[in-house]
Short mmCIF file of C-alpha atoms in Angstrom, two decimals:
data_model
loop_
_atom_site.label_atom_id
_atom_site.label_comp_id
_atom_site.label_asym_id
_atom_site.label_seq_id
_atom_site.Cartn_x
_atom_site.Cartn_y
_atom_site.Cartn_z
CA MET A 1377 30.56 98.91 85.71
CA LYS A 1378 27.22 97.37 84.72
CA LYS A 1379 25.38 100.50 85.92
CA ALA A 1380 27.60 102.65 83.69
CA ILE A 1381 26.84 100.46 80.67
CA PHE A 1382 23.05 100.48 81.14
CA ALA A 1383 23.05 104.23 81.79
CA CYS A 1384 24.12 104.76 78.20
CA ILE A 1385 21.07 103.05 76.77
CA PRO A 1386 17.39 104.16 76.73
CA LEU A 1387 15.18 101.55 78.35
CA CYS A 1388 13.25 101.05 75.13
CA LEU A 1389 16.43 99.96 73.35
CA LEU A 1390 17.65 97.43 75.88
CA PRO A 1391 16.57 94.53 73.65
CA LEU A 1392 18.97 95.84 71.02
CA LEU A 1393 22.01 95.68 73.29
CA ALA A 1394 23.44 92.62 71.77
CA LEU A 1395 23.11 94.08 68.26
CA ALA A 1396 23.66 97.80 68.54
CA GLY A 1397 25.82 98.34 71.63
CA CYS A 1398 26.03 101.53 73.61
CA GLY A 1399 27.50 103.52 70.73
CA LYS A 1400 24.82 102.64 68.16
CA LYS A 1401 21.49 103.99 69.36
CA VAL A 1402 18.49 103.81 66.94
CA ALA A 1403 16.95 107.29 66.45
CA PRO A 1404 13.29 106.62 65.44
CA GLU A 1405 12.81 110.05 63.90
CA LYS A 1406 15.41 109.19 61.25
CA TYR A 1407 13.00 106.59 59.84
CA LEU A 1408 9.84 108.69 59.64
CA SER A 1409 8.19 108.53 56.18
CA GLU A 1410 5.04 110.43 57.15
CA VAL A 1411 3.99 112.82 59.90
CA LYS A 1412 0.52 114.34 60.16
CA SER A 1413 1.18 116.90 62.91
CA ASP A 1414 -2.06 118.97 62.98
CA ILE A 1415 -5.67 119.06 61.89
CA PHE A 1416 -7.90 122.13 61.56
CA VAL A 1417 -11.66 121.76 61.47
CA ALA A 1418 -14.64 124.02 60.78
CA GLU A 1419 -18.32 123.42 60.22
CA THR A 1420 -21.29 125.39 58.90
CA GLU A 1421 -24.82 124.45 58.03
CA GLU A 1422 -23.66 124.03 54.43
CA PHE A 1423 -20.46 121.98 54.82
CA SER A 1424 -17.75 120.67 57.06
CA LEU A 1425 -14.06 121.33 56.32
CA THR A 1426 -10.82 119.72 57.43
CA LEU A 1427 -7.32 120.96 56.77
CA SER A 1428 -4.51 118.51 57.50
CA CYS A 1429 -0.82 119.34 57.88
CA THR A 1430 1.35 116.48 56.69
CA GLU A 1431 5.02 115.78 55.92
CA ARG A 1432 5.16 112.86 53.53
CA GLU A 1433 7.85 111.00 51.70
CA TYR A 1434 7.99 110.88 47.90
CA PRO A 1435 7.44 108.42 46.38
CA TYR A 1436 4.99 107.15 48.97
CA ALA A 1437 5.17 103.37 49.26
CA ASP A 1438 4.81 100.52 51.79
CA ASP A 1439 8.44 99.45 51.31
CA GLY A 1440 9.98 99.99 54.70
CA ILE A 1441 12.26 102.72 53.31
CA ALA A 1442 11.89 106.27 54.58
CA CYS A 1443 12.57 108.78 51.83
CA PRO A 1444 12.92 112.60 52.20
CA ARG A 1445 9.64 114.31 53.23
CA SER A 1446 7.95 117.50 51.93
CA LYS A 1447 5.29 119.61 53.62
CA LEU A 1448 1.71 119.32 52.32
CA CYS A 1449 -1.58 120.84 53.32
CA GLU A 1450 -4.66 118.79 52.39
CA ILE A 1451 -8.16 120.25 52.48
CA SER A 1452 -11.35 118.18 52.47
CA ILE A 1453 -14.84 119.64 52.12
CA VAL A 1454 -17.88 117.45 52.81
CA THR A 1455 -21.20 118.85 51.64
CA LYS A 1456 -24.60 117.67 50.29
CA THR A 1457 -24.48 120.24 47.46
CA SER A 1458 -22.89 119.23 44.16
CA ALA A 1459 -20.91 122.16 42.70
CA ASP A 1460 -17.52 123.28 41.54
CA TYR A 1461 -15.84 124.26 44.84
CA SER A 1462 -12.76 126.37 45.23
CA VAL A 1463 -10.93 126.91 48.52
CA PHE A 1464 -8.38 129.50 49.53
CA VAL A 1465 -6.23 129.79 52.65
CA LEU A 1466 -6.01 133.45 53.54
CA GLY A 1467 -3.01 135.15 55.13
CA GLU A 1468 0.25 136.94 54.36
CA LYS A 1469 0.78 134.50 51.53
CA SER A 1470 -2.66 133.29 50.39
CA TRP A 1471 -2.98 130.18 48.31
CA GLY A 1472 -5.58 127.76 47.03
CA GLY A 1473 -7.55 126.71 44.00
CA GLU A 1474 -10.30 124.50 42.55
CA THR A 1475 -11.07 121.27 44.35
CA SER A 1476 -11.59 117.84 42.79
CA TYR A 1477 -14.34 115.45 43.83
CA ARG A 1478 -13.28 112.10 45.26
CA ASN A 1479 -15.88 109.41 44.67
CA VAL A 1480 -14.40 106.97 47.17
CA ARG A 1481 -14.45 109.48 50.04
CA GLY A 1482 -17.41 111.53 48.91
CA ASP A 1483 -15.59 114.84 49.41
CA TYR A 1484 -14.12 117.81 47.54
CA TYR A 1485 -10.30 117.78 47.87
CA TYR A 1486 -7.45 120.20 47.40
CA SER A 1487 -3.76 119.87 48.27
CA GLN A 1488 -0.74 122.09 48.00
CA GLY A 1489 2.90 122.02 49.07
CA VAL A 1490 3.79 124.66 51.64
CA GLU A 1491 6.88 125.93 53.43
CA VAL A 1492 5.21 126.63 56.77
CA PHE A 1493 2.19 125.09 58.49
CA PRO A 1494 -0.51 127.25 60.15
CA GLU A 1495 -0.77 127.23 63.94
CA LYS A 1496 -3.85 127.20 66.21
CA SER A 1497 -6.29 128.60 63.60
CA VAL A 1498 -6.50 129.39 59.91
CA THR A 1499 -8.95 131.51 57.83
CA LEU A 1500 -10.29 130.08 54.59
CA ARG A 1501 -12.55 131.28 51.80
CA ILE A 1502 -14.81 128.77 50.02
CA GLN A 1503 -16.44 129.64 46.72
CA TRP A 1504 -19.05 127.76 44.69
CA GLU A 1505 -21.49 128.92 42.07
CA GLU A 1506 -22.41 132.46 43.11
CA GLU A 1507 -21.66 131.83 46.83
CA THR A 1508 -18.68 132.80 48.96
CA ARG A 1509 -18.02 131.99 52.59
CA GLU A 1510 -15.15 132.87 54.92
CA ILE A 1511 -14.60 130.61 57.91
CA VAL A 1512 -12.02 130.04 60.63
CA ALA A 1513 -10.83 126.49 61.14
CA THR A 1514 -9.27 125.71 64.53
CA SER A 1515 -6.72 123.07 65.52
CA VAL A 1516 -7.95 119.94 67.28
CA LYS A 1517 -4.83 119.98 69.44
CA THR A 1518 -4.81 121.25 73.03
CA GLU A 1519 -2.11 122.12 75.47
CA LYS A 1520 -2.26 118.50 76.58
CA THR A 1521 -1.73 116.95 73.12
CA ILE A 1522 1.68 115.28 72.94
CA SER A 1523 3.99 115.82 69.99
CA PRO A 1524 4.24 113.36 67.09
CA GLU A 1525 7.83 112.57 68.24
CA LYS A 1526 6.51 111.72 71.75
CA ALA A 1527 3.82 109.54 70.27
CA LEU A 1528 6.43 107.68 68.18
CA GLY A 1529 8.58 107.19 71.25
CA GLU A 1530 5.70 105.60 73.14
CA ALA A 1531 5.05 103.31 70.18
CA VAL A 1532 8.67 102.29 70.01
CA LYS A 1533 8.65 101.38 73.71
CA SER A 1534 5.44 99.36 73.21
CA GLU A 1535 6.78 97.41 70.24
CA LYS A 1536 10.42 97.00 71.38
CA GLU A 1537 10.48 93.26 70.51
CA ALA A 1538 9.23 93.72 66.96
CA ILE A 1539 11.59 96.67 66.42
CA SER A 1540 14.47 94.59 67.76
CA ARG A 1541 13.80 92.01 65.07
CA MET A 1542 13.89 94.74 62.44
CA THR A 1543 17.18 96.16 63.69
CA ARG A 1544 20.71 95.02 62.82
CA GLU A 1545 23.90 96.72 64.02
CA GLY A 1546 22.00 99.76 65.13
CA GLU A 1547 20.21 100.22 61.79
CA PHE A 1548 16.41 100.00 61.64
CA PHE A 1549 15.20 98.25 58.48
CA GLY A 1550 11.74 99.75 58.25
CA GLU A 1551 9.82 103.00 58.38
CA TYR A 1552 7.43 104.78 60.78
CA ARG A 1553 4.26 106.73 60.08
CA VAL A 1554 2.70 109.02 62.69
CA ARG A 1555 -0.70 110.63 62.08
CA LEU A 1556 -2.87 112.79 64.32
CA LEU A 1557 -6.47 111.60 63.95
CA LYS A 1558 -9.86 113.21 64.74
CA ARG A 1559 -12.69 110.78 65.27
CA ASP A 1560 -14.98 110.83 68.30
CA SER A 1561 -11.84 112.16 70.10
CA VAL A 1562 -8.25 112.94 69.11
CA TYR A 1563 -5.78 110.09 68.69
CA TYR A 1564 -2.43 109.29 67.21
CA TYR A 1565 -1.92 106.50 64.69
CA VAL A 1566 1.58 104.98 64.50
CA GLY A 1567 2.42 102.56 61.75
CA ILE A 1568 5.62 100.39 61.78
CA VAL A 1569 6.30 99.07 58.26
CA ASP A 1570 8.99 96.53 57.38
CA LYS A 1571 10.61 96.07 53.97
CA ASN A 1572 7.99 93.44 52.99
CA GLY A 1573 5.10 95.84 53.66
CA HIS A 1574 4.03 94.11 56.80
CA THR A 1575 2.53 96.77 59.11
CA ILE A 1576 2.01 97.03 62.79
CA SER A 1577 -0.70 99.64 63.39
CA LEU A 1578 -1.16 101.26 66.82
CA LEU A 1579 -3.81 103.65 68.05
CA LEU A 1580 -2.61 105.89 70.87
CA ASP A 1581 -4.19 108.32 73.33
CA SER A 1582 -3.16 111.80 72.12
CA GLU A 1583 -2.49 113.10 75.61
CA THR A 1584 -0.87 110.16 77.38
CA GLY A 1585 0.61 108.12 74.55
CA GLU A 1586 -1.07 104.97 75.91
CA VAL A 1587 -1.66 102.30 73.25
CA LEU A 1588 -5.41 101.73 72.97
CA ALA A 1589 -5.50 99.26 70.03
CA ARG A 1590 -3.11 97.20 67.93
CA ARG A 1591 -3.36 95.16 64.74
CA GLU A 1592 -1.03 93.66 62.16
CA SER A 1593 -1.52 93.43 58.39
CA ALA A 1594 0.36 92.57 55.24
CA THR A 1595 0.35 94.50 51.97
#
C-alpha cells in the first residue's frame, strides 16, 4: 500500500505530502512569470549584437504572483561608435526600428512583441549614418542544452524545502523565473520569488542542470 502511495508522487514533491496529498501535485510551469528560452549572438569589428527571446509577465513585478506572459524579442547592440542605430530582423515577416541608447548598460536597445521566436539563426540588418550591415546571429544553444522546463525542474528538486514552505494545499505561493544566460559559457538562471519579494537565485549548468551557485536576497 505504501509503495502505491509513493508511486503517485514525484520525488521532488515528497516534502509536500502532508500538505498536498497524492491528488494535488504542484506543476512548476504554472507559476512561471518569465522564461528567456534562447539567445542569438553575432559580432563584427564594428559591434556585437545579442537577440534574446523572452516570455515575460505584464506587469513585471517581484510580487510572487505569476501573471500571463507575452513573447518579446530584445536586441542589444554594443559599439564604440555613437550614432542613431536602427535594427531589422529579416525574414518572411520582417520587423524592427530605431534603437534607444541605455546609459546604464552602455548599449543600443530595441524590443518588439512577436508571435513566433526564431530558431537556430536569424538574419539582421543594422543601419547607422550612411552605413548598412547584414549579419547572421546564431543561437548559443547546442543539442546538449536542456530546456527551460528541465532547468526549472532541477531547481525545484534542489530547493524542495524552501518550496515546501511556500506551498499550501498544493498551491505554490510564489513565482519562478528561468533565463538562459551567455557569459564565459552558457548557463541557466532560475529565480524563486515569494510574495514578499524574497528571491532565491540559482545558477545552473545548461547541459546537466547541476546547481553551480546559490544566493538569497530581499527586495
